[in-house]
PDB file of N, CA, C and O in Angstrom:
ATOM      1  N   UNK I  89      61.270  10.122  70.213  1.00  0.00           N
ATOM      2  CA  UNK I  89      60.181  10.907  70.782  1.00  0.00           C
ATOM      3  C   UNK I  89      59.687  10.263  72.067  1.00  0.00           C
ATOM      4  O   UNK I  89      59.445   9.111  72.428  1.00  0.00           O
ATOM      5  N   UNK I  90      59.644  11.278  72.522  1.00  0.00           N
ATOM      6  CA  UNK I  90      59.273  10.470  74.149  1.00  0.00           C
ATOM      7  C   UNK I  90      57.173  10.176  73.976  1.00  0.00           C
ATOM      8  O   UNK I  90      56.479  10.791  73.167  1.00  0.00           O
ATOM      9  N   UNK I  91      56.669   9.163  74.929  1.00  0.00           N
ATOM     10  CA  UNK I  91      55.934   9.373  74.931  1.00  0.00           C
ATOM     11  C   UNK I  91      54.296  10.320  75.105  1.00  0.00           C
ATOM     12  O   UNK I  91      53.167  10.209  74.626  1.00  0.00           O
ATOM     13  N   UNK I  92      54.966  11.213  76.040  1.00  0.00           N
ATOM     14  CA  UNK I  92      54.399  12.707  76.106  1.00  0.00           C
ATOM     15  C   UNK I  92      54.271  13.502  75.063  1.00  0.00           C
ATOM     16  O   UNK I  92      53.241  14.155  74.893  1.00  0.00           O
ATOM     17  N   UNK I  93      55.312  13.550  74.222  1.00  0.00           N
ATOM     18  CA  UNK I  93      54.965  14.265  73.378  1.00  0.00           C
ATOM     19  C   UNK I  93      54.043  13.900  71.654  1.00  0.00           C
ATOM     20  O   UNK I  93      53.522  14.683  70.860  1.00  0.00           O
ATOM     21  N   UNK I  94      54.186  12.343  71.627  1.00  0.00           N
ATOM     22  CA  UNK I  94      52.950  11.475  71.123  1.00  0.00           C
ATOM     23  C   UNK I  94      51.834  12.179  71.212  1.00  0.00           C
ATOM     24  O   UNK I  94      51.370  12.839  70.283  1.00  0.00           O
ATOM     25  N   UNK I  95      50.998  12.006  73.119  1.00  0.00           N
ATOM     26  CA  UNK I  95      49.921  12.076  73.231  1.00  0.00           C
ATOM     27  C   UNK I  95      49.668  13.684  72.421  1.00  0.00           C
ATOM     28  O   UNK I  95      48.917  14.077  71.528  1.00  0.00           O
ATOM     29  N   UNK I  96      50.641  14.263  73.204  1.00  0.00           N
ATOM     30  CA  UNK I  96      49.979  15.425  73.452  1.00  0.00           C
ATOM     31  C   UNK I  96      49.748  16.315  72.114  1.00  0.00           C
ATOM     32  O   UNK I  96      49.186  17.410  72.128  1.00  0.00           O
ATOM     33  N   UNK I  97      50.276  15.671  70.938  1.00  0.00           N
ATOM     34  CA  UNK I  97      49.556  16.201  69.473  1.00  0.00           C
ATOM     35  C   UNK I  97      48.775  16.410  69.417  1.00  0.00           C
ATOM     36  O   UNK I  97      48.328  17.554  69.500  1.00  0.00           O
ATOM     37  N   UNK I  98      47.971  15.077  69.185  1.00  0.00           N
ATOM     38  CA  UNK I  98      46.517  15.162  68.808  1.00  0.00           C
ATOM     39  C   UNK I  98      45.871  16.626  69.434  1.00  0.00           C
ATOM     40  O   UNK I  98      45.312  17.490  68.760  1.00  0.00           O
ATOM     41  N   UNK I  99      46.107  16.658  70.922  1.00  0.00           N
ATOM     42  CA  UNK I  99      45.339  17.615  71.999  1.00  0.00           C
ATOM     43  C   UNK I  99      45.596  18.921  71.437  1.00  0.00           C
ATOM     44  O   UNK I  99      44.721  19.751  71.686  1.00  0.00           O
ATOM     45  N   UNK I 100      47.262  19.591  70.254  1.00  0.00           N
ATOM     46  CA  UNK I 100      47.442  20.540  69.898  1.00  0.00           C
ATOM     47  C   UNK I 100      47.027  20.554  69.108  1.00  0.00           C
ATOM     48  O   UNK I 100      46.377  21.595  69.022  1.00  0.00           O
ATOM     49  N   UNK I 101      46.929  19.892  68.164  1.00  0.00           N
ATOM     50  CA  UNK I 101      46.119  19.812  66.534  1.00  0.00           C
ATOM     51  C   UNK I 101      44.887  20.465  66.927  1.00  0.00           C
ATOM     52  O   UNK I 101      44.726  21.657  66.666  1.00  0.00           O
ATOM     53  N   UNK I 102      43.748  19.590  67.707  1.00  0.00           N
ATOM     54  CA  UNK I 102      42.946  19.827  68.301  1.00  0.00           C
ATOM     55  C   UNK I 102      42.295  21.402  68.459  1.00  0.00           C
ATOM     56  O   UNK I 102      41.410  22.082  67.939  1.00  0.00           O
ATOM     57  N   UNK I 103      43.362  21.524  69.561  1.00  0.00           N
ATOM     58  CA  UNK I 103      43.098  23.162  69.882  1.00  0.00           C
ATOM     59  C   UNK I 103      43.538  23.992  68.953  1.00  0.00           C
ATOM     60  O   UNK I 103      43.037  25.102  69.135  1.00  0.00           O
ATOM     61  N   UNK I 104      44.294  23.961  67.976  1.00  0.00           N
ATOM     62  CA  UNK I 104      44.467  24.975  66.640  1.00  0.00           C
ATOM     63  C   UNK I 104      43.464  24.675  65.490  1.00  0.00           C
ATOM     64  O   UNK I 104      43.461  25.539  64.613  1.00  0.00           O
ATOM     65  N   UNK I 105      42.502  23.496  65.286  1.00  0.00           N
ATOM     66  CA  UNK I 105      41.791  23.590  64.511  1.00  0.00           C
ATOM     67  C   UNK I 105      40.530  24.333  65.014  1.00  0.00           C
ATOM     68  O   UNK I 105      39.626  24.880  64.383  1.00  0.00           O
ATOM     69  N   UNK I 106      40.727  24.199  66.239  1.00  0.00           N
ATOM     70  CA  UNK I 106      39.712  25.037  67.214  1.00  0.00           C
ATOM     71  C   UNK I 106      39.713  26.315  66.790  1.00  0.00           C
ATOM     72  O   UNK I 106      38.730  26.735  66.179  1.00  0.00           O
ATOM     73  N   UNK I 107      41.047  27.313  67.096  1.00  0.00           N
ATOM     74  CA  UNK I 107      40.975  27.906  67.159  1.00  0.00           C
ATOM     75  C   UNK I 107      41.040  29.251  65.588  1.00  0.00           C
ATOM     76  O   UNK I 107      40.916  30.470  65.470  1.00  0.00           O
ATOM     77  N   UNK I 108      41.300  28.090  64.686  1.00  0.00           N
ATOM     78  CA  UNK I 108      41.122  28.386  63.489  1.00  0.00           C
ATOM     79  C   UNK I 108      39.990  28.497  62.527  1.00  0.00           C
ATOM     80  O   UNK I 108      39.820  29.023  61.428  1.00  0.00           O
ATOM     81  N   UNK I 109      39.173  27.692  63.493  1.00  0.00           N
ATOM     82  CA  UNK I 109      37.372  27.521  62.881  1.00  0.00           C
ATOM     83  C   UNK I 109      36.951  28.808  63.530  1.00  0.00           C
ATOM     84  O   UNK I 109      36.155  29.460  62.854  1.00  0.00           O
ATOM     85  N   UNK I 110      37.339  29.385  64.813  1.00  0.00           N
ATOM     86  CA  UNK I 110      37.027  30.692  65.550  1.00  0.00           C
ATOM     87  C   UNK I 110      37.061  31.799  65.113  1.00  0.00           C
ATOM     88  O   UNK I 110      36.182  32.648  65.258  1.00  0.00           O
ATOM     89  N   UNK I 111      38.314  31.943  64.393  1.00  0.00           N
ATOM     90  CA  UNK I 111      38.611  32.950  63.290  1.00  0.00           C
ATOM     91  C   UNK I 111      38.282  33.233  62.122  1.00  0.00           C
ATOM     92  O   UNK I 111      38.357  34.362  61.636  1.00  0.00           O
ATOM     93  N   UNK I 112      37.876  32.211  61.546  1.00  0.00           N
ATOM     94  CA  UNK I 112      37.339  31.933  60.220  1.00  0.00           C
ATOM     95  C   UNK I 112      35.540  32.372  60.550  1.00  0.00           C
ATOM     96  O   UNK I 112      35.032  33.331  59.969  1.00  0.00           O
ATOM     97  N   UNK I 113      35.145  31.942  61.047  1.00  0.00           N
ATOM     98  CA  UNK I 113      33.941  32.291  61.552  1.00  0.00           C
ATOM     99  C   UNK I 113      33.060  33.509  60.968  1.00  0.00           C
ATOM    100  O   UNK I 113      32.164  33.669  60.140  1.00  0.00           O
ATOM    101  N   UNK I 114      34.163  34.619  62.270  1.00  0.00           N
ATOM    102  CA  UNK I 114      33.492  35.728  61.571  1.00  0.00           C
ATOM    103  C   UNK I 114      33.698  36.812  60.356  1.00  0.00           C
ATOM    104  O   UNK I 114      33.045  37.746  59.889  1.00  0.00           O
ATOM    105  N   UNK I 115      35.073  36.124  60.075  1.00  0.00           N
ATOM    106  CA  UNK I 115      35.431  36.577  58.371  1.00  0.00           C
ATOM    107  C   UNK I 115      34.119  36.299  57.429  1.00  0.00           C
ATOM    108  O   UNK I 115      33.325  37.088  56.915  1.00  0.00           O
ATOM    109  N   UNK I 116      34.193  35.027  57.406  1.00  0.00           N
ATOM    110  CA  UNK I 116      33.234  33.837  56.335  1.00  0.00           C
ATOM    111  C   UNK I 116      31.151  35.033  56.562  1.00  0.00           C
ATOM    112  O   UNK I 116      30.253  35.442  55.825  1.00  0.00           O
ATOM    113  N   UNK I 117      31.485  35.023  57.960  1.00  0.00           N
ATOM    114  CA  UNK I 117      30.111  35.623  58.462  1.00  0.00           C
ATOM    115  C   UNK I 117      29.760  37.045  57.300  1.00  0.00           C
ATOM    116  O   UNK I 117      28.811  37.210  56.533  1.00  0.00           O
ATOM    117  N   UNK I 118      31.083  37.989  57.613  1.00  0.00           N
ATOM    118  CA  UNK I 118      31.175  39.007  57.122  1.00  0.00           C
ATOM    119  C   UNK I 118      30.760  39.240  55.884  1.00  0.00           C
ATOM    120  O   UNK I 118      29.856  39.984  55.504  1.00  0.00           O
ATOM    121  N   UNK I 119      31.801  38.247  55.006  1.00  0.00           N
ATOM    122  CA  UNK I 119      32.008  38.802  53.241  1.00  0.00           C
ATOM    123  C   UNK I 119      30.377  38.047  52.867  1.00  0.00           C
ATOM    124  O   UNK I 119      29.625  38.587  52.056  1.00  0.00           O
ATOM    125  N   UNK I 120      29.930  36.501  53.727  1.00  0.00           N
ATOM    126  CA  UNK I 120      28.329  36.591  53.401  1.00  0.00           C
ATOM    127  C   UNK I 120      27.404  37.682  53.604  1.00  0.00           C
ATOM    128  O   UNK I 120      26.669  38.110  52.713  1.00  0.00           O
ATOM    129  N   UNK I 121      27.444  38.101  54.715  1.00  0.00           N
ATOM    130  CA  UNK I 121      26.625  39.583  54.864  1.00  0.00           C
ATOM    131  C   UNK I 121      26.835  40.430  53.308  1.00  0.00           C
ATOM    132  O   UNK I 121      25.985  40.343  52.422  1.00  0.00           O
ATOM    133  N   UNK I 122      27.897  41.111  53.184  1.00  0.00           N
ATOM    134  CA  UNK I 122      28.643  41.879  52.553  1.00  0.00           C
ATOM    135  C   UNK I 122      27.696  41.618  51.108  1.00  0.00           C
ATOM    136  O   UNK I 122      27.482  42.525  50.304  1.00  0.00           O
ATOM    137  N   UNK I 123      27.287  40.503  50.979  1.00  0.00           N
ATOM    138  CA  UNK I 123      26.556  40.025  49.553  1.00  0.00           C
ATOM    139  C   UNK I 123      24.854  39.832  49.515  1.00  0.00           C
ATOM    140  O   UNK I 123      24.149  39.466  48.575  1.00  0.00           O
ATOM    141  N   UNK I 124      24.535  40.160  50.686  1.00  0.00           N
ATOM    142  CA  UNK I 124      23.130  40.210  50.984  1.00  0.00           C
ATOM    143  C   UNK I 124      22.529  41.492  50.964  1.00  0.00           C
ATOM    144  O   UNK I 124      23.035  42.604  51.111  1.00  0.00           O
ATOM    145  N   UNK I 125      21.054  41.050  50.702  1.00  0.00           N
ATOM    146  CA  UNK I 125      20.562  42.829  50.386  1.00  0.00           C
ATOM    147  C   UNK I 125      20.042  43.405  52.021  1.00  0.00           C
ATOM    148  O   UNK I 125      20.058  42.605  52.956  1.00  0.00           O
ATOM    149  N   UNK I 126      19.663  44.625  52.199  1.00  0.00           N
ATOM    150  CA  UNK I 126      19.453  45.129  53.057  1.00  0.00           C
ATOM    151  C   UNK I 126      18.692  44.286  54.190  1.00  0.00           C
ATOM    152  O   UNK I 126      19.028  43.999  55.339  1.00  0.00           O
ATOM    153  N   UNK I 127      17.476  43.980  53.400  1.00  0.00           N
ATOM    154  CA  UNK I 127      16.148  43.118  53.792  1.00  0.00           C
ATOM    155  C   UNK I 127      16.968  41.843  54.823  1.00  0.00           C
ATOM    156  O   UNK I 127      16.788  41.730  56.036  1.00  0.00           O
ATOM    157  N   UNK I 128      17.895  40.955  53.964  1.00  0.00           N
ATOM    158  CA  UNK I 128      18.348  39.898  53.956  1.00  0.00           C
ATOM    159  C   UNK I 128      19.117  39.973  55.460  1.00  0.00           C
ATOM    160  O   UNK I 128      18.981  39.191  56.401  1.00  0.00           O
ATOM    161  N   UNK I 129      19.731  40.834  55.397  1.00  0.00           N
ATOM    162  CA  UNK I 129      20.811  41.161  56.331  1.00  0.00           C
ATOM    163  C   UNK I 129      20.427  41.880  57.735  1.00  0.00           C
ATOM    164  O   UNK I 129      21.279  41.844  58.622  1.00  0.00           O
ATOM    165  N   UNK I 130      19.389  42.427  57.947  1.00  0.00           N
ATOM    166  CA  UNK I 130      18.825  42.681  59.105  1.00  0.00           C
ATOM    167  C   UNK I 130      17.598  41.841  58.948  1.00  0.00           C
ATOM    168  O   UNK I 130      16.680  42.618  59.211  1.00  0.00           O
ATOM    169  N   UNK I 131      17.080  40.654  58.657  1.00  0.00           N
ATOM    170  CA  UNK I 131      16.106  39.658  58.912  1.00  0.00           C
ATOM    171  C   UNK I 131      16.876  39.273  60.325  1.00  0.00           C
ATOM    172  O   UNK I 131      18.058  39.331  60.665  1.00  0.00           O
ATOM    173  N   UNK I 132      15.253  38.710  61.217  1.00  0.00           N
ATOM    174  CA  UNK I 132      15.658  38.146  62.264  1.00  0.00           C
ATOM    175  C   UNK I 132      14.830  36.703  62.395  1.00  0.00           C
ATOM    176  O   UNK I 132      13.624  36.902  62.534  1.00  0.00           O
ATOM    177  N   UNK I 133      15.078  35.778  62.387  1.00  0.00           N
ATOM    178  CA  UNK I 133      16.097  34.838  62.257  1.00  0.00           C
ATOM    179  C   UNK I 133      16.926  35.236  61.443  1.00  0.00           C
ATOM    180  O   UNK I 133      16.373  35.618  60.412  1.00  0.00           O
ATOM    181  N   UNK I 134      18.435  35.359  61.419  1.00  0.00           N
ATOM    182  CA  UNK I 134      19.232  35.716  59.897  1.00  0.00           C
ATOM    183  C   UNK I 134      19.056  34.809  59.100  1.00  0.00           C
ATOM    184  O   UNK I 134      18.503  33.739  59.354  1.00  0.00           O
ATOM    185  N   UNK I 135      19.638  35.247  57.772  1.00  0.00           N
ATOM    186  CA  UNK I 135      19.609  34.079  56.784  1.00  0.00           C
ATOM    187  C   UNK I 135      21.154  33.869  56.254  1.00  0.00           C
ATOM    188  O   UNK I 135      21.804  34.861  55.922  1.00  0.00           O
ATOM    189  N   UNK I 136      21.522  33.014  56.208  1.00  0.00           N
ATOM    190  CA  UNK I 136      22.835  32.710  56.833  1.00  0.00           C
ATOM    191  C   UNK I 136      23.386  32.596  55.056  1.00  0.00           C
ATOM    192  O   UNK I 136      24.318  33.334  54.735  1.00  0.00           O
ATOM    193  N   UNK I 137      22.882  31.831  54.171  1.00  0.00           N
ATOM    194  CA  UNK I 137      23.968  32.359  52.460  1.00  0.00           C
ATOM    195  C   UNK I 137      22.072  33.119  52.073  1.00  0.00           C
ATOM    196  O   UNK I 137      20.921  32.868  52.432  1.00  0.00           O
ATOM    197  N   UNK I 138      22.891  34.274  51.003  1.00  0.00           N
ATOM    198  CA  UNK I 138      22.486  35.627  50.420  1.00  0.00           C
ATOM    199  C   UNK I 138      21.443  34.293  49.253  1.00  0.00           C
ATOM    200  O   UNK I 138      21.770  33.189  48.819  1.00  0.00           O
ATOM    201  N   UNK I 139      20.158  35.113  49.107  1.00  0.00           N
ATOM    202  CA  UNK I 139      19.236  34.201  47.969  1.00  0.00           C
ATOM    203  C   UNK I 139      20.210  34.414  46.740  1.00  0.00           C
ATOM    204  O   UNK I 139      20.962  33.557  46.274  1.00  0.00           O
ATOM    205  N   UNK I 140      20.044  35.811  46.272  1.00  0.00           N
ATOM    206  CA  UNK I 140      21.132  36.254  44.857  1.00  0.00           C
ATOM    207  C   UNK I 140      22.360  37.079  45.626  1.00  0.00           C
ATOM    208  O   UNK I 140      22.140  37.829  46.577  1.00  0.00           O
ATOM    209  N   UNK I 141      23.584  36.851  45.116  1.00  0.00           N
ATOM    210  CA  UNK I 141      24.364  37.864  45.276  1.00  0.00           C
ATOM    211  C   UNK I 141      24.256  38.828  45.337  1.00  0.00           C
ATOM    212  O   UNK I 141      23.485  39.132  44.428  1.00  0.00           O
ATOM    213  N   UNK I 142      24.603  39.878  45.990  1.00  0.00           N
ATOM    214  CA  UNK I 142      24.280  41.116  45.560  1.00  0.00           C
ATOM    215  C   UNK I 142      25.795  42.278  45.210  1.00  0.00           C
ATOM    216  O   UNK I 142      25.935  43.416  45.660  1.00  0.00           O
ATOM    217  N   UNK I 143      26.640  41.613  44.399  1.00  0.00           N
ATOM    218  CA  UNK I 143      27.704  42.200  43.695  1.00  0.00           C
ATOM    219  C   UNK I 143      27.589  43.703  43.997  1.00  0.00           C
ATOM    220  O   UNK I 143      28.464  44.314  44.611  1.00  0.00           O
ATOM    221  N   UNK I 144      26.426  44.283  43.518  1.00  0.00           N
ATOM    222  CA  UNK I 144      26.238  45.714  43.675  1.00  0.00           C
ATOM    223  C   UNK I 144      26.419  46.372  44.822  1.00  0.00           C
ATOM    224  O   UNK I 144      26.287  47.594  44.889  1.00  0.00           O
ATOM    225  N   UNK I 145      26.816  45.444  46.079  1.00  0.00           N
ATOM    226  CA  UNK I 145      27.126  46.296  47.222  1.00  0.00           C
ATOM    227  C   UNK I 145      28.399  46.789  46.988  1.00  0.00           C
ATOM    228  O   UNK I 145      28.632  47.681  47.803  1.00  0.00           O
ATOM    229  N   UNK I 146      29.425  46.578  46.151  1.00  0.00           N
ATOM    230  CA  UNK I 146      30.560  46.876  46.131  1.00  0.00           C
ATOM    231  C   UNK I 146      31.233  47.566  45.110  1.00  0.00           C
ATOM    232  O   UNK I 146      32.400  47.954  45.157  1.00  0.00           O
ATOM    233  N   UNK I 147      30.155  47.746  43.853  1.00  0.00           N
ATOM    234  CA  UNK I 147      30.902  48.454  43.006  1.00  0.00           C
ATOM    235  C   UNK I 147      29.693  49.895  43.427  1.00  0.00           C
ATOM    236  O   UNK I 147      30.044  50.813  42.686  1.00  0.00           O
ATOM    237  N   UNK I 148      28.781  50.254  44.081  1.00  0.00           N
ATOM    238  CA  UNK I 148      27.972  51.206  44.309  1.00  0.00           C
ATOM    239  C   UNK I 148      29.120  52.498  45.111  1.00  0.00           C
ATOM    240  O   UNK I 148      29.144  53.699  44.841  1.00  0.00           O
ATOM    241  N   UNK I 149      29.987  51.753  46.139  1.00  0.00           N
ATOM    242  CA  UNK I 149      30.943  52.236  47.080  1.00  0.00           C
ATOM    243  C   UNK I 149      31.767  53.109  45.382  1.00  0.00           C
ATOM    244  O   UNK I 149      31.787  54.328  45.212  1.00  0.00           O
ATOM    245  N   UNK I 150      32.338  52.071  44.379  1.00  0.00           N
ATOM    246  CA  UNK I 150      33.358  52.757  43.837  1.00  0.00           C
ATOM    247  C   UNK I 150      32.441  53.788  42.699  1.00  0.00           C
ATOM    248  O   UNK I 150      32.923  54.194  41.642  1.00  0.00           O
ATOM    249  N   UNK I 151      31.733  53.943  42.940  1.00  0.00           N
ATOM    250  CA  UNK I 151      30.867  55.121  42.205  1.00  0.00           C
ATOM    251  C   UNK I 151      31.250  56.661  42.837  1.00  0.00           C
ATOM    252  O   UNK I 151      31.408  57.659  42.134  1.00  0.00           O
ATOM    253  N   UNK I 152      31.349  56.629  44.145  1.00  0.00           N
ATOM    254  CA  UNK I 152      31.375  57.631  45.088  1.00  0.00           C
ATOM    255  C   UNK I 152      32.556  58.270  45.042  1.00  0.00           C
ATOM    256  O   UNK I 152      32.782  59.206  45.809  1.00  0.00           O
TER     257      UNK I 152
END
């Protein structure tokens, strides 16, 4: 291995954990919303994890 390609790991690791925390982000953001009640979820400051779950957002959908 030449020395160039040594350094320059770390710098790729780097930028893919980067860019993997980026993505994850607003998934993780989502399915928390997804479990918060109405109130919870349009609060401003947000509130970032749900007080109780709210399971019922999702079986209410398979009622319909």
């Amino acid at each position: 291995m030449s020395v160039k390609s040594k350094s320059s790991k770390p710098i790729i690791h780097i930028v893919l954990i980067i860019g993997a925390i980026s993505m994850l982000t607003p998934f993780i953001w989502m399915l928390l919303t997804s479990l918060k009640t109405l109130t919870e979820a349009t609060k401003i400051p947000p509130v970032i994890f749900p007080k109780i779950l709210q399971w019922s957002n999702y079986t209410e959908v398979m009622r319909l």
